mmCIF file of C-alpha atoms in Angstrom:
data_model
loop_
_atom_site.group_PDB
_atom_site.id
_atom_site.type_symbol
_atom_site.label_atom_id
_atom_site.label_comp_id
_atom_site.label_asym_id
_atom_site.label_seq_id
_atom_site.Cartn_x
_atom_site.Cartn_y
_atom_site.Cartn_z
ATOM 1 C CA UNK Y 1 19.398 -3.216 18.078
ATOM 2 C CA UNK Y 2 15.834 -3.648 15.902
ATOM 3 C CA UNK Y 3 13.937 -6.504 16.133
ATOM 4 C CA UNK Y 4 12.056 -7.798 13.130
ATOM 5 C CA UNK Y 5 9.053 -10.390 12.801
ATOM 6 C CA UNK Y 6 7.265 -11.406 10.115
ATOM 7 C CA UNK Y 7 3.873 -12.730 9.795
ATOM 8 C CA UNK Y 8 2.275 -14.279 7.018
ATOM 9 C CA UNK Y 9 -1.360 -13.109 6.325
ATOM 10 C CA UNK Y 10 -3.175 -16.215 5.584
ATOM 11 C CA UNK Y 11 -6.545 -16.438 4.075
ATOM 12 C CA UNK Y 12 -9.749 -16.050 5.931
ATOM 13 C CA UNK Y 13 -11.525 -19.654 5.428
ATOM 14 C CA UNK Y 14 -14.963 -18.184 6.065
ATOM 15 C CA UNK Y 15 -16.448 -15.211 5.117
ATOM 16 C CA UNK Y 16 -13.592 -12.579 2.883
ATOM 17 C CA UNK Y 17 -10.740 -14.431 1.858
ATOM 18 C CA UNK Y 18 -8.435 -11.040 2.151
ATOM 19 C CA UNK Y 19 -9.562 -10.629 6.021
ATOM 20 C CA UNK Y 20 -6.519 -10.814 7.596
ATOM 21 C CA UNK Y 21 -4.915 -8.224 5.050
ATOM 22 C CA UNK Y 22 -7.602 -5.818 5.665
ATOM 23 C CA UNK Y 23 -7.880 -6.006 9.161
ATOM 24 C CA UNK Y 24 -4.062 -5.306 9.054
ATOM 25 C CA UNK Y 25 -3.958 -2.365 6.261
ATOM 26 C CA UNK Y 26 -6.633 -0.842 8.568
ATOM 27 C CA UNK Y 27 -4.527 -1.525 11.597
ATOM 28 C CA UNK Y 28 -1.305 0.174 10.614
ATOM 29 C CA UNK Y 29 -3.223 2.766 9.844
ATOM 30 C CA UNK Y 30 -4.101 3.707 12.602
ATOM 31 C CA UNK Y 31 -4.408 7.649 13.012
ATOM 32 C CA UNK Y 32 -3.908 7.364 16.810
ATOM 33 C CA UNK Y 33 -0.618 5.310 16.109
ATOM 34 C CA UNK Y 34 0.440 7.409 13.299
ATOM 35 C CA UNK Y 35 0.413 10.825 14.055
ATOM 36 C CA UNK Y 36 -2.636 10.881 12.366
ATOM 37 C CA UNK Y 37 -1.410 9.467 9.227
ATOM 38 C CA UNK Y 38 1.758 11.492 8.590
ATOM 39 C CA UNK Y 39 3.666 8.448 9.356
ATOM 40 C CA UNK Y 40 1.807 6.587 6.416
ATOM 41 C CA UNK Y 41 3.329 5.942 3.293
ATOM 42 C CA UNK Y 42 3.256 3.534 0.347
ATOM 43 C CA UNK Y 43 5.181 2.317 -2.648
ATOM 44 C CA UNK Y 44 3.191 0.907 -6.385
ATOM 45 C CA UNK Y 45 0.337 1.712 -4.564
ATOM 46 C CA UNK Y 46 -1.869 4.619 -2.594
ATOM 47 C CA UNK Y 47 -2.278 4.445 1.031
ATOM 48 C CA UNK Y 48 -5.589 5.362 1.077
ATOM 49 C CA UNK Y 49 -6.684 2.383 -1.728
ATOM 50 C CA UNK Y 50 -3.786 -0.225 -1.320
ATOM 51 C CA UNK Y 51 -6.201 -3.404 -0.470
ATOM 52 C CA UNK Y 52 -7.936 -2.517 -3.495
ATOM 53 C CA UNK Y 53 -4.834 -2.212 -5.547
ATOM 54 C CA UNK Y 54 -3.271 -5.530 -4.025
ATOM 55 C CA UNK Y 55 -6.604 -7.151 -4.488
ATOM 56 C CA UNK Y 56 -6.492 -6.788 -8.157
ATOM 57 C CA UNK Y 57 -3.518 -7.617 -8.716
ATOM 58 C CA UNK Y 58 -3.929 -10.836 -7.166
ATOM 59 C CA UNK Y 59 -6.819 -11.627 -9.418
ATOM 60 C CA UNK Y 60 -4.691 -10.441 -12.023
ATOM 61 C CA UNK Y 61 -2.321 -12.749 -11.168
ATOM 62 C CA UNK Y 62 -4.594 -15.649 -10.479
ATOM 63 C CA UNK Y 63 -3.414 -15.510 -7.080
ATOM 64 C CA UNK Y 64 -6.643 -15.149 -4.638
ATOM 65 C CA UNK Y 65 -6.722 -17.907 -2.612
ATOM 66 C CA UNK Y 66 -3.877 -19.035 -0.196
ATOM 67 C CA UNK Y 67 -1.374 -16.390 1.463
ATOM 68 C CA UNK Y 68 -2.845 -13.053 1.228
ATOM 69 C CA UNK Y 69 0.491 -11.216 1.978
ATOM 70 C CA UNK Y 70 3.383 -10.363 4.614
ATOM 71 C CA UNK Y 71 3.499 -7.930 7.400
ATOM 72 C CA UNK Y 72 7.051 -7.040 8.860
ATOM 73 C CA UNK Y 73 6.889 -5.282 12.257
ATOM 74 C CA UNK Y 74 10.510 -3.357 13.349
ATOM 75 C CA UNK Y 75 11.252 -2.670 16.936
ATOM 76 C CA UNK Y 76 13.361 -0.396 17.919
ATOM 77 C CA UNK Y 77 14.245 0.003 22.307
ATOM 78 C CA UNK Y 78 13.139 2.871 23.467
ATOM 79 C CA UNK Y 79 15.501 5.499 22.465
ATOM 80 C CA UNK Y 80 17.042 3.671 20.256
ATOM 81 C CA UNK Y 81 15.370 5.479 17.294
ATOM 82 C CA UNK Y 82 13.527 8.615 16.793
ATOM 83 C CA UNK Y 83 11.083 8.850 14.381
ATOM 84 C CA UNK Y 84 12.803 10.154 11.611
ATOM 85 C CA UNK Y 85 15.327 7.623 11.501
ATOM 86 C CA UNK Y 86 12.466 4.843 12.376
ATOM 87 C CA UNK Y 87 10.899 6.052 8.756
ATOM 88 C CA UNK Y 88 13.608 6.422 6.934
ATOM 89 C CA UNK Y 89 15.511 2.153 7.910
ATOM 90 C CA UNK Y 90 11.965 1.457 7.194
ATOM 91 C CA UNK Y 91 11.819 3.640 3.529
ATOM 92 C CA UNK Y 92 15.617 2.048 2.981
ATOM 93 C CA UNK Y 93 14.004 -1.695 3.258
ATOM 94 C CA UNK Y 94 10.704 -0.973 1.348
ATOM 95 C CA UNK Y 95 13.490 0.329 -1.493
ATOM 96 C CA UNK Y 96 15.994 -2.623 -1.187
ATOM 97 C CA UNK Y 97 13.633 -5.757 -1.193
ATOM 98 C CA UNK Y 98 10.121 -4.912 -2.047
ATOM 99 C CA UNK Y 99 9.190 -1.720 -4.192
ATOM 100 C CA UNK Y 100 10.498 -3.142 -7.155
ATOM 101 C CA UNK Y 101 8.399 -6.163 -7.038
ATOM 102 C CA UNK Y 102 5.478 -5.076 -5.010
ATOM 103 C CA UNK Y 103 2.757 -3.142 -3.571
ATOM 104 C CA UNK Y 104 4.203 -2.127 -0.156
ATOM 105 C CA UNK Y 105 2.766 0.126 2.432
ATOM 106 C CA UNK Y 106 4.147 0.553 5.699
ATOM 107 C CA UNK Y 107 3.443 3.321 8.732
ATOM 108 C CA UNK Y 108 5.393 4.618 11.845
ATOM 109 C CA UNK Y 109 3.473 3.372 15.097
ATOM 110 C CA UNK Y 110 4.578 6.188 17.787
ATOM 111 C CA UNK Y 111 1.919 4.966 20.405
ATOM 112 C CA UNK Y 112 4.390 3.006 22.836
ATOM 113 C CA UNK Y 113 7.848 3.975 24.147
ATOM 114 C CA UNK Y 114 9.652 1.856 21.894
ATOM 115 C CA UNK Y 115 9.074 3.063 18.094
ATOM 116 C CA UNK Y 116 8.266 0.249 15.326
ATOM 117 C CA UNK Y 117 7.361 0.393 12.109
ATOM 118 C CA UNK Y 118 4.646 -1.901 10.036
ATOM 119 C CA UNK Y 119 5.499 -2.927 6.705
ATOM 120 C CA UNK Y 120 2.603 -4.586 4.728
ATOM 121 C CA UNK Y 121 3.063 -6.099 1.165
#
């Protein structure tokens, strides 16, 4: 059975507010975790610019300061999942709860035995 966490992606008190965000956009993207980057994939926003994108829509929104955003990490046992189906529980949650309201990106992480997927929003 998956495991899920959460953590919440608070803001950096010194230096770049949006730290902790980029660090983990960056992270998840990973090419040596994600096949190199076929495992990447995004929703209201473009893999390759989401910080940006979520960035201004926070100012937009009057909403720099405080909680940058949410990362979801889900852990399947090894063998439990292959990729595919990894990618596609991952796609089916990004759909249910998040891409109507928000700029989502999430990636594949293949790197360890047991397959897990990054969700960032």
């Amino acid at each position: 059975m998956a495991i899920c966490r959460m953590f919440n992606l608070k803001e950096n008190k010194k230096g770049y507010k949006a730290d902790h965000l980029s660090r983990a956009i960056r992270y998840i993207q990973n090419p040596d975790k994600t096949e190199q980057m076929k495992l990447v994939d995004s929703v209201n926003c473009f893999p390759e610019t989401a910080l940006e994108q979520m960035m201004h829509t926070k100012k937009y929104f009057g909403k720099e300061d405080g909680r940058q955003g949410y990362h979801f990490v889900i852990s399947f046992k090894p063998g439990e999942a292959t990729v595919e189906q990894a990618g596609e529980i991952v796609k089916e949650f990004v759909g249910e709860y998040l891409e109507p309201r928000y700029e989502t990106i999430w990636a594949i992480h293949t790197d360890h035995a047991h397959i897990h997927g990054h969700i960032i929003f």
